[in-house]
mmCIF file of C-alpha atoms in Angstrom:
data_model
loop_
_atom_site.group_PDB
_atom_site.id
_atom_site.type_symbol
_atom_site.label_atom_id
_atom_site.label_comp_id
_atom_site.label_asym_id
_atom_site.label_seq_id
_atom_site.Cartn_x
_atom_site.Cartn_y
_atom_site.Cartn_z
ATOM 1 C CA UNK L 266 -8.980 -20.126 1.283
ATOM 2 C CA UNK L 267 -6.583 -17.159 2.401
ATOM 3 C CA UNK L 268 -4.144 -15.583 0.137
ATOM 4 C CA UNK L 269 -0.928 -13.544 0.138
ATOM 5 C CA UNK L 270 -0.073 -11.670 -2.751
ATOM 6 C CA UNK L 271 3.943 -9.677 -3.712
ATOM 7 C CA UNK L 272 5.610 -8.408 -6.182
ATOM 8 C CA UNK L 273 9.461 -9.818 -6.923
ATOM 9 C CA UNK L 274 10.707 -6.928 -9.095
ATOM 10 C CA UNK L 275 8.128 -7.533 -12.301
ATOM 11 C CA UNK L 276 7.055 -10.718 -11.711
ATOM 12 C CA UNK L 277 3.343 -11.290 -9.531
ATOM 13 C CA UNK L 278 3.060 -14.322 -7.288
ATOM 14 C CA UNK L 279 0.466 -15.553 -4.223
ATOM 15 C CA UNK L 280 1.240 -18.111 -1.727
ATOM 16 C CA UNK L 281 -1.532 -19.904 -0.933
ATOM 17 C CA UNK L 282 -2.584 -22.931 1.381
ATOM 18 C CA UNK L 283 -2.305 -26.174 1.415
ATOM 19 C CA UNK L 284 -4.015 -29.400 2.916
ATOM 20 C CA UNK L 285 -2.174 -32.053 2.181
ATOM 21 C CA UNK L 286 0.946 -30.975 0.785
ATOM 22 C CA UNK L 287 2.632 -34.325 -0.286
ATOM 23 C CA UNK L 288 -0.551 -35.795 -2.433
ATOM 24 C CA UNK L 289 -1.045 -32.304 -4.092
ATOM 25 C CA UNK L 290 2.873 -31.980 -4.927
ATOM 26 C CA UNK L 291 2.208 -35.171 -6.950
ATOM 27 C CA UNK L 292 -0.921 -34.160 -8.382
ATOM 28 C CA UNK L 293 1.233 -30.860 -9.210
ATOM 29 C CA UNK L 294 3.543 -33.563 -11.181
ATOM 30 C CA UNK L 295 1.182 -34.692 -12.711
ATOM 31 C CA UNK L 296 -0.857 -31.535 -14.048
ATOM 32 C CA UNK L 297 2.230 -30.834 -15.046
ATOM 33 C CA UNK L 298 3.800 -33.439 -17.345
ATOM 34 C CA UNK L 299 0.621 -32.103 -20.071
ATOM 35 C CA UNK L 300 3.306 -29.776 -21.357
ATOM 36 C CA UNK L 301 5.560 -29.975 -23.560
ATOM 37 C CA UNK L 302 8.758 -29.315 -20.886
ATOM 38 C CA UNK L 303 8.700 -29.549 -16.832
ATOM 39 C CA UNK L 304 11.078 -30.211 -14.373
ATOM 40 C CA UNK L 305 11.061 -31.631 -11.145
ATOM 41 C CA UNK L 306 13.873 -30.341 -8.148
ATOM 42 C CA UNK L 307 13.026 -31.759 -4.741
ATOM 43 C CA UNK L 308 15.258 -31.826 -1.953
ATOM 44 C CA UNK L 309 12.962 -34.303 0.388
ATOM 45 C CA UNK L 310 13.764 -31.695 2.893
ATOM 46 C CA UNK L 311 17.484 -31.907 3.679
ATOM 47 C CA UNK L 312 20.086 -29.340 3.945
ATOM 48 C CA UNK L 313 21.214 -29.152 0.585
ATOM 49 C CA UNK L 314 19.462 -25.808 -0.277
ATOM 50 C CA UNK L 315 16.830 -27.564 -2.612
ATOM 51 C CA UNK L 316 13.063 -26.959 -1.637
ATOM 52 C CA UNK L 317 10.596 -28.759 -4.116
ATOM 53 C CA UNK L 318 10.494 -26.041 -7.592
ATOM 54 C CA UNK L 319 8.481 -27.222 -9.743
ATOM 55 C CA UNK L 320 8.277 -25.874 -13.602
ATOM 56 C CA UNK L 321 6.308 -25.839 -16.334
ATOM 57 C CA UNK L 322 6.069 -24.785 -19.887
ATOM 58 C CA UNK L 323 8.747 -22.440 -21.885
ATOM 59 C CA UNK L 324 7.782 -18.944 -22.013
ATOM 60 C CA UNK L 325 11.755 -18.706 -23.784
ATOM 61 C CA UNK L 326 13.949 -21.494 -24.134
ATOM 62 C CA UNK L 327 17.875 -21.527 -25.413
ATOM 63 C CA UNK L 328 18.416 -25.634 -27.032
ATOM 64 C CA UNK L 329 21.721 -26.001 -28.512
ATOM 65 C CA UNK L 330 24.379 -29.169 -29.134
ATOM 66 C CA UNK L 331 28.441 -28.638 -28.827
ATOM 67 C CA UNK L 332 29.912 -25.948 -30.616
ATOM 68 C CA UNK L 333 28.715 -22.540 -29.826
ATOM 69 C CA UNK L 334 26.147 -23.838 -27.189
ATOM 70 C CA UNK L 335 27.759 -21.432 -24.516
ATOM 71 C CA UNK L 336 27.585 -18.609 -25.900
ATOM 72 C CA UNK L 337 23.726 -19.287 -26.786
ATOM 73 C CA UNK L 338 23.163 -20.147 -23.334
ATOM 74 C CA UNK L 339 24.509 -16.586 -22.072
ATOM 75 C CA UNK L 340 22.768 -14.753 -24.769
ATOM 76 C CA UNK L 341 19.561 -16.088 -23.486
ATOM 77 C CA UNK L 342 20.478 -15.805 -19.656
ATOM 78 C CA UNK L 343 20.988 -12.166 -20.338
ATOM 79 C CA UNK L 344 17.822 -10.760 -21.112
ATOM 80 C CA UNK L 345 15.929 -13.093 -18.166
ATOM 81 C CA UNK L 346 15.478 -11.825 -14.739
ATOM 82 C CA UNK L 347 13.448 -14.662 -13.409
ATOM 83 C CA UNK L 348 14.868 -18.522 -12.893
ATOM 84 C CA UNK L 349 15.701 -20.438 -15.258
ATOM 85 C CA UNK L 350 15.761 -24.833 -15.494
ATOM 86 C CA UNK L 351 17.742 -26.724 -17.936
ATOM 87 C CA UNK L 352 20.512 -29.312 -18.161
ATOM 88 C CA UNK L 353 23.721 -30.056 -19.752
ATOM 89 C CA UNK L 354 24.988 -32.833 -21.126
ATOM 90 C CA UNK L 355 28.255 -34.397 -20.537
ATOM 91 C CA UNK L 356 28.850 -34.184 -24.219
ATOM 92 C CA UNK L 357 29.940 -30.212 -24.045
ATOM 93 C CA UNK L 358 33.340 -31.360 -22.961
ATOM 94 C CA UNK L 359 34.065 -30.737 -26.776
ATOM 95 C CA UNK L 360 33.273 -27.545 -26.607
ATOM 96 C CA UNK L 361 35.665 -26.458 -24.020
ATOM 97 C CA UNK L 362 37.981 -29.038 -24.136
ATOM 98 C CA UNK L 363 39.747 -30.940 -27.538
ATOM 99 C CA UNK L 364 38.308 -33.324 -27.131
ATOM 100 C CA UNK L 365 35.398 -35.284 -29.519
ATOM 101 C CA UNK L 366 33.028 -38.643 -28.762
ATOM 102 C CA UNK L 367 32.247 -41.237 -30.170
ATOM 103 C CA UNK L 368 29.321 -43.102 -28.895
ATOM 104 C CA UNK L 369 26.027 -43.306 -30.137
ATOM 105 C CA UNK L 370 23.591 -41.167 -29.234
ATOM 106 C CA UNK L 371 20.867 -43.484 -28.550
ATOM 107 C CA UNK L 372 18.696 -41.043 -26.512
ATOM 108 C CA UNK L 373 18.531 -38.015 -28.598
ATOM 109 C CA UNK L 374 18.583 -34.936 -25.980
ATOM 110 C CA UNK L 375 20.029 -31.883 -26.748
ATOM 111 C CA UNK L 376 23.344 -31.185 -25.203
ATOM 112 C CA UNK L 377 22.118 -27.540 -23.513
ATOM 113 C CA UNK L 378 19.296 -27.253 -22.961
ATOM 114 C CA UNK L 379 17.701 -23.892 -20.352
ATOM 115 C CA UNK L 380 13.415 -22.552 -20.636
ATOM 116 C CA UNK L 381 12.065 -19.625 -18.592
ATOM 117 C CA UNK L 382 8.960 -21.087 -17.393
ATOM 118 C CA UNK L 383 5.314 -19.862 -18.064
ATOM 119 C CA UNK L 384 4.606 -21.350 -14.391
ATOM 120 C CA UNK L 385 6.665 -21.793 -10.975
ATOM 121 C CA UNK L 386 4.692 -23.848 -8.501
ATOM 122 C CA UNK L 387 7.265 -23.904 -5.291
ATOM 123 C CA UNK L 388 5.637 -25.845 -1.881
ATOM 124 C CA UNK L 389 7.547 -24.843 1.189
ATOM 125 C CA UNK L 390 5.488 -26.805 4.080
ATOM 126 C CA UNK L 391 1.781 -26.114 4.062
ATOM 127 C CA UNK L 392 1.797 -23.212 1.597
ATOM 128 C CA UNK L 393 2.484 -23.216 -2.014
ATOM 129 C CA UNK L 394 4.125 -19.665 -3.913
ATOM 130 C CA UNK L 395 2.266 -20.374 -7.466
ATOM 131 C CA UNK L 396 3.766 -16.668 -10.327
ATOM 132 C CA UNK L 397 1.195 -15.870 -11.175
ATOM 133 C CA UNK L 398 -1.951 -13.405 -9.432
ATOM 134 C CA UNK L 399 -4.593 -14.539 -7.128
ATOM 135 C CA UNK L 400 -7.492 -15.661 -9.436
ATOM 136 C CA UNK L 401 -4.959 -17.274 -12.017
ATOM 137 C CA UNK L 402 -2.625 -18.725 -9.784
ATOM 138 C CA UNK L 403 -6.041 -20.440 -7.843
ATOM 139 C CA UNK L 404 -7.543 -21.422 -10.584
ATOM 140 C CA UNK L 405 -4.209 -23.972 -11.051
ATOM 141 C CA UNK L 406 -4.316 -24.805 -7.573
ATOM 142 C CA UNK L 407 -7.738 -25.868 -8.599
ATOM 143 C CA UNK L 408 -7.257 -27.560 -11.886
ATOM 144 C CA UNK L 409 -3.782 -29.804 -10.373
ATOM 145 C CA UNK L 410 -6.545 -31.578 -7.181
ATOM 146 C CA UNK L 411 -8.616 -32.705 -9.904
ATOM 147 C CA UNK L 412 -5.503 -33.707 -12.204
ATOM 148 C CA UNK L 413 -5.737 -37.732 -11.253
ATOM 149 C CA UNK L 414 -2.777 -39.477 -10.226
ATOM 150 C CA UNK L 415 -1.770 -42.416 -13.917
ATOM 151 C CA UNK L 416 -1.707 -46.094 -13.061
ATOM 152 C CA UNK L 417 2.102 -47.858 -13.177
ATOM 153 C CA UNK L 418 2.951 -49.043 -15.251
ATOM 154 C CA UNK L 419 2.915 -53.084 -14.109
ATOM 155 C CA UNK L 420 5.118 -55.146 -16.771
ATOM 156 C CA UNK L 421 9.066 -54.942 -15.598
ATOM 157 C CA UNK L 422 11.519 -54.363 -18.263
ATOM 158 C CA UNK L 423 13.249 -56.433 -20.000
ATOM 159 C CA UNK L 424 17.107 -55.030 -19.590
ATOM 160 C CA UNK L 425 20.064 -55.577 -21.917
ATOM 161 C CA UNK L 426 23.501 -54.199 -22.045
ATOM 162 C CA UNK L 427 25.150 -52.787 -24.704
ATOM 163 C CA UNK L 428 28.274 -53.664 -23.532
ATOM 164 C CA UNK L 429 28.889 -57.443 -23.593
ATOM 165 C CA UNK L 430 30.468 -59.128 -20.932
ATOM 166 C CA UNK L 431 33.619 -60.026 -22.009
ATOM 167 C CA UNK L 432 34.151 -56.561 -23.125
ATOM 168 C CA UNK L 433 32.838 -55.125 -19.504
ATOM 169 C CA UNK L 434 35.277 -57.972 -17.697
ATOM 170 C CA UNK L 435 38.459 -56.372 -20.053
ATOM 171 C CA UNK L 436 37.865 -52.885 -19.599
ATOM 172 C CA UNK L 437 37.455 -53.333 -15.707
ATOM 173 C CA UNK L 438 41.237 -55.047 -15.567
ATOM 174 C CA UNK L 439 42.467 -52.500 -17.977
ATOM 175 C CA UNK L 440 41.278 -50.017 -14.883
ATOM 176 C CA UNK L 441 42.747 -51.498 -12.599
ATOM 177 C CA UNK L 442 45.911 -51.744 -13.738
ATOM 178 C CA UNK L 443 46.001 -47.630 -14.746
ATOM 179 C CA UNK L 444 45.129 -46.902 -11.352
ATOM 180 C CA UNK L 445 47.918 -49.290 -9.838
ATOM 181 C CA UNK L 446 50.281 -47.899 -12.119
ATOM 182 C CA UNK L 447 49.127 -44.305 -11.121
ATOM 183 C CA UNK L 448 47.628 -43.143 -14.597
ATOM 184 C CA UNK L 449 44.544 -42.528 -12.211
ATOM 185 C CA UNK L 450 43.025 -42.224 -9.132
ATOM 186 C CA UNK L 451 39.417 -42.223 -9.838
ATOM 187 C CA UNK L 452 37.215 -43.444 -12.823
ATOM 188 C CA UNK L 453 34.172 -43.555 -13.230
ATOM 189 C CA UNK L 454 33.296 -46.151 -15.779
ATOM 190 C CA UNK L 455 29.472 -47.099 -17.010
ATOM 191 C CA UNK L 456 28.158 -49.407 -19.313
ATOM 192 C CA UNK L 457 24.065 -48.309 -20.530
ATOM 193 C CA UNK L 458 21.309 -50.336 -20.309
ATOM 194 C CA UNK L 459 18.247 -50.657 -21.836
ATOM 195 C CA UNK L 460 14.577 -51.783 -23.006
ATOM 196 C CA UNK L 461 13.167 -51.554 -25.776
ATOM 197 C CA UNK L 462 9.920 -52.710 -25.378
ATOM 198 C CA UNK L 463 8.905 -51.392 -21.820
ATOM 199 C CA UNK L 464 5.350 -49.639 -20.840
ATOM 200 C CA UNK L 465 6.685 -46.723 -18.038
ATOM 201 C CA UNK L 466 3.834 -44.198 -16.581
ATOM 202 C CA UNK L 467 7.399 -41.391 -15.802
ATOM 203 C CA UNK L 468 5.699 -39.242 -12.937
ATOM 204 C CA UNK L 469 4.304 -42.560 -10.620
ATOM 205 C CA UNK L 470 7.757 -44.225 -11.554
ATOM 206 C CA UNK L 471 9.327 -41.130 -10.814
ATOM 207 C CA UNK L 472 6.623 -41.636 -7.341
ATOM 208 C CA UNK L 473 8.183 -44.715 -6.263
ATOM 209 C CA UNK L 474 11.598 -43.724 -6.982
ATOM 210 C CA UNK L 475 11.818 -39.904 -4.475
ATOM 211 C CA UNK L 476 9.889 -41.961 -1.714
ATOM 212 C CA UNK L 477 12.478 -45.197 -2.027
ATOM 213 C CA UNK L 478 16.005 -42.973 -1.727
ATOM 214 C CA UNK L 479 14.961 -39.707 -0.497
ATOM 215 C CA UNK L 480 17.830 -38.362 -2.049
ATOM 216 C CA UNK L 481 18.592 -34.715 -1.639
ATOM 217 C CA UNK L 482 18.999 -33.583 -5.060
ATOM 218 C CA UNK L 483 16.183 -35.518 -6.951
ATOM 219 C CA UNK L 484 14.932 -34.171 -10.132
ATOM 220 C CA UNK L 485 12.153 -35.507 -12.719
ATOM 221 C CA UNK L 486 12.561 -33.690 -16.260
ATOM 222 C CA UNK L 487 10.362 -34.297 -19.552
ATOM 223 C CA UNK L 488 11.680 -32.475 -22.669
ATOM 224 C CA UNK L 489 9.048 -33.979 -24.459
ATOM 225 C CA UNK L 490 8.772 -37.044 -25.911
ATOM 226 C CA UNK L 491 12.247 -37.806 -23.434
ATOM 227 C CA UNK L 492 12.169 -38.033 -19.716
ATOM 228 C CA UNK L 493 15.373 -38.589 -16.813
ATOM 229 C CA UNK L 494 14.351 -39.399 -13.369
ATOM 230 C CA UNK L 495 16.721 -38.846 -10.667
ATOM 231 C CA UNK L 496 17.513 -39.449 -7.073
ATOM 232 C CA UNK L 497 21.161 -38.456 -6.268
ATOM 233 C CA UNK L 498 22.897 -37.904 -3.566
ATOM 234 C CA UNK L 499 26.003 -35.969 -4.843
ATOM 235 C CA UNK L 500 25.935 -32.247 -5.650
ATOM 236 C CA UNK L 501 27.923 -31.453 -8.901
ATOM 237 C CA UNK L 502 28.652 -28.026 -8.869
ATOM 238 C CA UNK L 503 26.883 -25.211 -6.780
ATOM 239 C CA UNK L 504 28.017 -21.758 -7.150
ATOM 240 C CA UNK L 505 27.796 -18.909 -4.220
ATOM 241 C CA UNK L 506 29.064 -15.340 -5.696
ATOM 242 C CA UNK L 507 33.068 -16.630 -6.074
ATOM 243 C CA UNK L 508 32.480 -20.075 -4.583
ATOM 244 C CA UNK L 509 32.275 -22.877 -6.120
ATOM 245 C CA UNK L 510 31.178 -26.252 -3.969
ATOM 246 C CA UNK L 511 31.008 -30.228 -4.894
ATOM 247 C CA UNK L 512 30.376 -33.111 -2.555
ATOM 248 C CA UNK L 513 30.693 -35.928 -4.323
ATOM 249 C CA UNK L 514 30.847 -39.608 -2.470
ATOM 250 C CA UNK L 515 32.763 -41.989 -4.831
ATOM 251 C CA UNK L 516 36.118 -42.303 -3.649
ATOM 252 C CA UNK L 517 35.591 -40.056 0.038
ATOM 253 C CA UNK L 518 34.870 -40.627 3.918
ATOM 254 C CA UNK L 519 33.840 -38.867 6.188
ATOM 255 C CA UNK L 520 36.365 -36.619 8.021
ATOM 256 C CA UNK L 521 37.395 -36.672 11.545
ATOM 257 C CA UNK L 522 38.342 -33.471 13.956
ATOM 258 C CA UNK L 523 40.781 -35.888 15.150
ATOM 259 C CA UNK L 524 44.471 -36.027 13.463
ATOM 260 C CA UNK L 525 44.663 -39.921 14.675
ATOM 261 C CA UNK L 526 41.603 -40.607 13.369
ATOM 262 C CA UNK L 527 42.150 -38.790 10.235
ATOM 263 C CA UNK L 528 45.079 -41.386 9.958
ATOM 264 C CA UNK L 529 43.117 -44.732 10.341
ATOM 265 C CA UNK L 530 40.595 -43.400 7.730
ATOM 266 C CA UNK L 531 43.193 -42.460 5.080
ATOM 267 C CA UNK L 532 44.449 -46.049 5.551
ATOM 268 C CA UNK L 533 40.721 -47.442 5.330
ATOM 269 C CA UNK L 534 40.592 -46.297 2.156
ATOM 270 C CA UNK L 535 43.988 -46.660 0.897
ATOM 271 C CA UNK L 536 43.033 -50.827 1.633
ATOM 272 C CA UNK L 537 39.326 -50.867 0.597
ATOM 273 C CA UNK L 538 38.475 -53.318 -2.076
ATOM 274 C CA UNK L 539 36.550 -50.721 -4.171
#
């Protein structure tokens, strides 16, 4: 086995070759799931700017709810020299706008959580980069290769909706009236479904989801006993220098270089039943 070792600032990294990169990715996620915290970002070979990055175990972290969460995050980031990983919840709107949340929280995740990973594993093509020197990086790869894949759960969850059908239909009709009146041009209305007696194996469920979707913004989040699995085709926000990018899909259509075609596309959107 040939390795390449280099330093990036104060951080050592080691590059090792892989024989079966796709199988290694599955085993690496199963290995990471043994730790209390981990986050996987997978771009699925799209041109989204994502590679395959697995952040494992919290070397240090910030964990906060709306109130002064952004101030805590800023203080946390000031001392960091390597990339941090984490998530933000919708409820943080209450910190930047004069808003409140009255919905019952049935999940229990913090509104903001970011951590500095103890291990950062990146797969590019047929090589893996680990933020450790050669002996330890080699031991981590060997440990991953010896990690068996878990068995997928076989029983399908019995889903229940927290919103009754009559209330859902009434809300949809109200939304349509408000859009027609010009109060809004687009609303993202979601209802929650839950299954209380579901047997789910998160690693294999994510693998099944990711294999089917091949989304450019797929992620697997483990926060102790809670999980978030994502296969999103949309980019929420990306910041490069002084520029911020957003790439939503709802209510959009591809733009043409021909003006007459653009007018036809605009008409198609306006007349869309959706």
